[in-house]
Amino acid sequence: MIGKCLCGDVQFEIEGEIPNLLQCHCSLCRKQSGSSANASTFVHESKFTWTSGQNNVSHYKKDTGFSSSFCAKCGSPVPNQLGSTDKYWVPAGLLENEEDLEIVVHIYTQSKASWEEIPSSGKHFEEMPDIELLNKALQRTSR
């Protein structure tokens, strides 16, 4: 599957099946996305390849460790390595041909916006669960 930013300068490819999606409802993701939640997934670094525009990626990192990568031209959030793990955080809105993906996890539900209604479907975590537990929850099962 391929993904690209709004202007198309930053592009990447993910090999194999894409894990399902999570929505983060924390205040930082609201600010980063300009919306009530940030939909994304995680992929192993061996499955992720930048195909163009990696030199157009700018980064911002808070003292807390929260980081945001974005296209320097159009401002779209773009993938970044998830801390010191072997996984990339991938914004779902950049993916093309994502018809069969679904949101299966909601994290930081305790800090959701007062005006947001979180769907009851999927697993809910008040804060950030263990990364391996989260990764397991995102993996697809036979439907």
XYZ file of N, CA and C in Angstrom:
429
model
N 0.857 -1.171 0.000
C 0.000 0.000 0.000
C 0.901 1.230 0.000
N 0.460 2.233 -0.708
C 1.219 3.478 -0.722
C 0.494 4.545 0.088
N 1.265 5.535 0.483
C 0.715 6.676 1.193
C 1.459 7.914 0.781
N 0.768 9.040 0.870
C 1.427 10.304 0.534
C 0.735 11.460 1.223
N 1.500 12.539 1.362
C 0.979 13.743 1.997
C 0.049 14.486 1.034
N -0.504 15.567 1.486
C -1.464 16.355 0.701
C -0.889 16.832 -0.626
N 0.334 17.343 -0.622
C 0.928 17.849 -1.870
C 1.581 16.746 -2.690
N 1.788 15.564 -2.100
C 2.375 14.442 -2.824
C 3.891 14.390 -2.814
N 4.547 15.375 -2.201
C 6.012 15.367 -2.169
C 6.563 14.234 -1.305
N 5.940 13.976 -0.161
C 6.395 12.913 0.733
C 5.551 11.672 0.468
N 6.237 10.595 0.074
C 5.531 9.350 -0.234
C 6.258 8.177 0.407
N 5.498 7.133 0.697
C 6.056 5.932 1.315
C 5.260 4.721 0.858
N 5.826 3.559 1.112
C 5.172 2.309 0.766
C 5.248 1.372 1.963
N 4.166 0.618 2.163
C 4.119 -0.386 3.220
C 3.904 -1.734 2.557
N 4.781 -2.660 2.860
C 4.713 -3.996 2.283
C 3.802 -4.883 3.125
N 3.000 -5.684 2.449
C 2.157 -6.642 3.156
C 0.872 -6.032 3.669
N 0.194 -6.799 4.508
C -1.092 -6.391 5.051
C -0.918 -5.291 6.102
N -1.759 -4.281 6.010
C -1.725 -3.169 6.952
C -2.534 -3.552 8.192
N -1.967 -3.322 9.382
C -2.755 -3.568 10.592
C -3.968 -2.630 10.641
N -4.952 -2.979 11.438
C -6.107 -2.112 11.629
C -5.691 -0.821 12.320
N -6.657 0.044 12.547
C -6.385 1.393 13.019
C -6.717 1.586 14.488
N -6.074 2.612 15.047
C -6.412 3.076 16.377
C -6.765 4.552 16.268
N -7.500 5.035 17.233
C -7.738 6.470 17.356
C -7.216 6.905 18.705
N -6.377 7.943 18.675
C -5.865 8.524 19.906
C -6.670 9.784 20.203
N -7.161 9.880 21.416
C -8.038 10.978 21.807
C -7.349 11.962 22.758
N -6.015 11.905 22.837
C -5.292 12.806 23.756
C -5.266 14.234 23.202
N -4.976 15.171 24.085
C -4.968 16.584 23.683
C -3.859 16.888 22.674
N -2.743 16.194 22.754
C -1.653 16.432 21.802
C -2.054 16.007 20.389
N -2.697 14.868 20.269
C -3.149 14.411 18.945
C -4.255 15.312 18.396
N -5.094 15.850 19.289
C -6.107 16.807 18.825
C -5.435 18.037 18.233
N -4.415 18.531 18.890
C -3.713 19.711 18.387
C -2.977 19.400 17.082
N -2.361 18.212 17.015
C -1.613 17.835 15.816
C -2.530 17.660 14.607
N -3.709 17.072 14.840
C -4.606 16.765 13.720
C -5.650 17.848 13.461
N -5.914 18.683 14.470
C -6.965 19.679 14.324
C -8.345 19.060 14.387
N -8.434 17.856 14.930
C -9.690 17.124 14.997
C -9.853 16.518 16.387
N -10.926 15.760 16.576
C -11.202 15.175 17.885
C -10.276 14.006 18.219
N -9.716 13.366 17.211
C -8.847 12.209 17.431
C -7.956 12.024 16.209
N -6.903 11.278 16.410
C -5.930 11.036 15.364
C -5.981 9.553 14.999
N -6.381 9.215 13.785
C -6.439 7.822 13.347
C -5.101 7.421 12.739
N -4.595 6.262 13.177
C -3.286 5.817 12.708
C -3.148 4.311 12.883
N -1.984 3.814 12.473
C -1.622 2.432 12.727
C -0.123 2.388 12.944
N 0.381 1.226 13.318
C 1.815 1.004 13.475
C 2.234 -0.096 12.507
N 3.383 0.079 11.876
C 3.931 -0.980 11.028
C 5.394 -1.200 11.401
N 5.850 -2.421 11.240
C 7.240 -2.751 11.537
C 8.147 -2.033 10.545
N 9.287 -1.555 11.018
C 10.199 -0.789 10.158
C 10.657 -1.579 8.938
N 10.701 -2.902 9.000
C 11.112 -3.709 7.850
C 10.063 -3.693 6.738
N 8.834 -3.298 7.067
C 7.746 -3.246 6.079
C 7.558 -1.833 5.516
N 8.298 -0.859 6.046
C 8.114 0.552 5.698
C 9.293 1.068 4.880
N 8.972 1.783 3.767
C 10.009 2.378 2.919
C 9.570 3.762 2.476
N 10.445 4.750 2.661
C 10.204 6.070 2.071
C 10.465 5.936 0.576
N 9.574 6.433 -0.276
C 9.801 6.367 -1.728
C 10.145 7.723 -2.320
N 9.767 8.803 -1.656
C 10.197 10.139 -2.098
C 9.918 11.162 -1.005
N 10.684 12.235 -1.066
C 10.422 13.382 -0.213
C 10.856 13.291 1.225
N 11.627 12.282 1.604
C 12.033 12.170 3.008
C 12.810 13.413 3.441
N 13.508 14.056 2.520
C 14.243 15.282 2.854
C 13.305 16.469 3.074
N 12.011 16.328 2.738
C 11.013 17.379 2.974
C 10.278 17.192 4.293
N 10.692 16.213 5.095
C 10.032 15.947 6.371
C 10.684 16.788 7.468
N 9.868 17.546 8.172
C 10.320 18.315 9.333
C 9.811 17.638 10.593
N 10.483 17.893 11.708
C 10.147 17.224 12.963
C 9.991 18.242 14.084
N 9.084 17.923 14.998
C 8.913 18.703 16.218
C 8.837 17.701 17.364
N 9.576 17.969 18.433
C 9.543 17.072 19.583
C 9.386 17.881 20.859
N 8.394 17.500 21.664
C 8.166 18.144 22.964
C 9.112 17.538 23.998
N 9.305 18.253 25.091
C 10.142 17.757 26.195
C 9.627 16.426 26.730
N 8.335 16.190 26.605
C 7.724 14.956 27.105
C 8.073 13.745 26.257
N 8.611 13.978 25.051
C 8.925 12.883 24.140
C 7.949 12.788 22.978
N 6.786 13.438 23.087
C 5.828 13.432 21.978
C 6.492 14.070 20.766
N 6.425 13.389 19.637
C 7.028 13.950 18.437
C 6.023 13.976 17.302
N 6.242 14.903 16.419
C 5.381 15.072 15.257
C 6.270 15.295 14.045
N 6.030 14.540 13.004
C 6.726 14.730 11.739
C 5.698 15.191 10.725
N 6.110 16.101 9.847
C 5.158 16.672 8.894
C 5.881 17.117 7.633
N 5.135 17.190 6.543
C 5.682 17.667 5.283
C 5.946 19.166 5.415
N 7.166 19.571 5.115
C 7.536 20.982 5.232
C 6.814 21.851 4.207
N 6.301 21.256 3.139
C 5.617 22.020 2.092
C 4.134 22.204 2.391
N 3.422 21.113 2.721
C 1.965 21.211 2.886
C 1.497 21.073 4.333
N 2.367 20.640 5.236
C 2.016 20.532 6.650
C 1.339 19.244 7.065
N 1.099 18.331 6.130
C 0.463 17.061 6.491
C 1.316 16.288 7.481
N 0.687 15.696 8.511
C 1.460 14.809 9.378
C 1.912 13.611 8.553
N 3.135 13.159 8.769
C 3.667 12.018 8.018
C 4.238 11.006 9.019
N 4.500 9.776 8.558
C 4.991 8.745 9.474
C 6.256 9.161 10.212
N 6.413 8.600 11.417
C 7.661 8.748 12.153
C 7.885 7.509 12.995
N 9.160 7.276 13.310
C 9.495 6.115 14.130
C 8.922 6.313 15.518
N 8.303 5.297 16.034
C 7.634 5.338 17.327
C 8.674 5.182 18.434
N 9.171 6.331 18.900
C 10.184 6.328 19.950
C 11.395 5.511 19.557
N 11.840 4.652 20.462
C 13.006 3.807 20.180
C 12.584 2.390 19.787
N 11.347 2.248 19.301
C 10.861 0.927 18.905
C 11.246 0.631 17.460
N 10.870 -0.546 16.999
C 11.099 -0.944 15.615
C 9.842 -0.728 14.765
N 8.988 0.212 15.202
C 7.722 0.470 14.514
C 7.624 1.915 14.053
N 6.905 2.088 12.942
C 6.572 3.421 12.451
C 5.116 3.707 12.765
N 4.852 4.917 13.243
C 3.493 5.433 13.399
C 3.099 5.969 12.033
N 1.928 5.553 11.526
C 1.487 5.936 10.187
C 0.095 6.559 10.267
N -0.046 7.850 9.897
C -1.366 8.482 9.892
C -2.269 7.819 8.842
N -3.446 7.409 9.254
C -4.354 6.671 8.369
C -4.818 7.494 7.174
N -4.953 8.801 7.330
C -5.446 9.634 6.246
C -4.524 9.718 5.046
N -3.279 9.295 5.181
C -2.330 9.321 4.077
C -2.397 8.078 3.206
N -3.039 7.033 3.694
C -3.064 5.750 2.992
C -4.044 5.766 1.821
N -3.620 5.158 0.731
C -4.502 5.013 -0.425
C -5.018 3.576 -0.435
N -6.217 3.370 -0.955
C -6.831 2.034 -1.014
C -6.994 1.413 0.365
N -7.523 2.185 1.294
C -7.666 1.730 2.672
C -9.060 1.195 2.970
N -9.789 0.782 1.941
C -11.203 0.419 2.102
C -11.481 -0.611 3.179
N -10.566 -1.547 3.409
C -10.880 -2.621 4.351
C -10.285 -2.422 5.741
N -9.793 -1.221 6.044
C -9.281 -0.948 7.377
C -10.418 -0.525 8.300
N -10.268 -0.837 9.575
C -11.272 -0.397 10.541
C -10.601 0.021 11.837
N -11.246 0.912 12.559
C -10.755 1.356 13.856
C -11.151 0.296 14.879
N -10.133 -0.298 15.520
C -10.391 -1.377 16.475
C -9.934 -1.034 17.890
N -9.239 0.103 18.046
C -8.729 0.505 19.361
C -8.886 2.011 19.527
N -9.249 2.424 20.727
C -9.298 3.841 21.117
C -8.389 3.997 22.326
N -7.425 4.936 22.254
C -6.535 5.160 23.386
C -6.702 6.580 23.923
N -6.283 6.760 25.145
C -6.418 8.030 25.873
C -7.872 8.510 25.888
N -8.772 7.570 26.104
C -10.194 7.925 26.143
C -10.511 8.818 27.336
N -9.705 8.741 28.385
C -9.925 9.556 29.580
C -9.727 11.044 29.290
N -8.925 11.375 28.282
C -8.660 12.788 28.006
C -9.320 13.266 26.714
N -10.376 12.599 26.299
C -11.082 13.023 25.085
C -11.654 14.431 25.251
N -11.919 15.074 24.124
C -12.539 16.402 24.156
C -13.944 16.294 24.745
N -14.380 17.310 25.445
C -15.699 17.274 26.088
C -16.825 17.147 25.070
N -16.588 17.570 23.845
C -17.617 17.549 22.799
C -17.558 16.298 21.932
N -16.651 15.373 22.256
C -16.492 14.174 21.435
C -17.281 12.997 21.981
N -17.876 12.245 21.087
C -18.543 10.984 21.410
C -17.703 9.859 20.816
N -17.122 9.026 21.656
C -16.307 7.904 21.179
C -17.232 6.716 20.935
N -17.146 6.084 19.756
C -17.978 4.904 19.500
C -17.707 3.806 20.527
N -18.702 3.026 20.832
C -18.527 1.975 21.829
C -17.797 0.760 21.270
N -17.690 0.656 19.949
C -17.014 -0.496 19.354
C -15.507 -0.407 19.555
N -14.849 -1.549 19.505
C -13.402 -1.609 19.650
C -12.969 -1.643 21.104
N -11.668 -1.831 21.299
C -11.101 -1.833 22.650
C -10.847 -0.397 23.063
N -11.122 -0.111 24.331
C -10.930 1.234 24.876
C -9.881 1.187 25.983
N -8.948 2.128 25.933
C -7.928 2.268 26.958
C -7.935 3.716 27.432
N -8.018 3.915 28.740
C -8.044 5.274 29.280
C -6.727 5.999 29.028
N -5.628 5.254 28.982
C -4.312 5.825 28.722
C -3.624 4.974 27.662
N -2.311 5.102 27.543
C -1.557 4.330 26.564
C -1.271 2.948 27.122
N -1.739 1.895 26.457
C -1.422 0.542 26.922
C 0.016 0.180 26.539
N 0.490 -0.931 27.046
C 1.778 -1.468 26.652
C 1.812 -1.575 25.124
N 2.920 -1.176 24.508
C 3.013 -1.122 23.046
C 2.789 -2.485 22.398
N 3.248 -3.548 23.020
C 3.045 -4.876 22.426
C 1.579 -5.304 22.522
N 0.912 -4.964 23.612
C -0.516 -5.234 23.745
C -1.290 -4.465 22.666
N -0.922 -3.205 22.482
C -1.567 -2.382 21.465
C -1.310 -2.938 20.071
N -0.076 -3.291 19.789
C 0.263 -3.845 18.481
C -0.528 -5.126 18.210
N -0.656 -5.972 19.201
C -1.423 -7.214 19.047
C -2.901 -6.915 18.754
N -3.445 -5.921 19.428
C -4.856 -5.559 19.223
C -5.121 -5.032 17.812
N -4.100 -4.448 17.180
C -4.276 -3.899 15.841
C -4.186 -4.947 14.729
N -3.624 -6.101 15.031
C -3.456 -7.125 14.004
C -4.814 -7.661 13.566
N -4.890 -7.921 12.291
C -6.150 -8.406 11.726
C -6.385 -9.873 12.067
N -7.671 -10.200 12.174
C -8.067 -11.588 12.357
C -8.989 -11.922 11.196
N -9.202 -13.188 10.967
C -10.098 -13.589 9.887
C -11.489 -13.042 10.142
N -12.085 -12.528 9.084
C -13.436 -11.967 9.219
C -14.458 -12.892 8.659
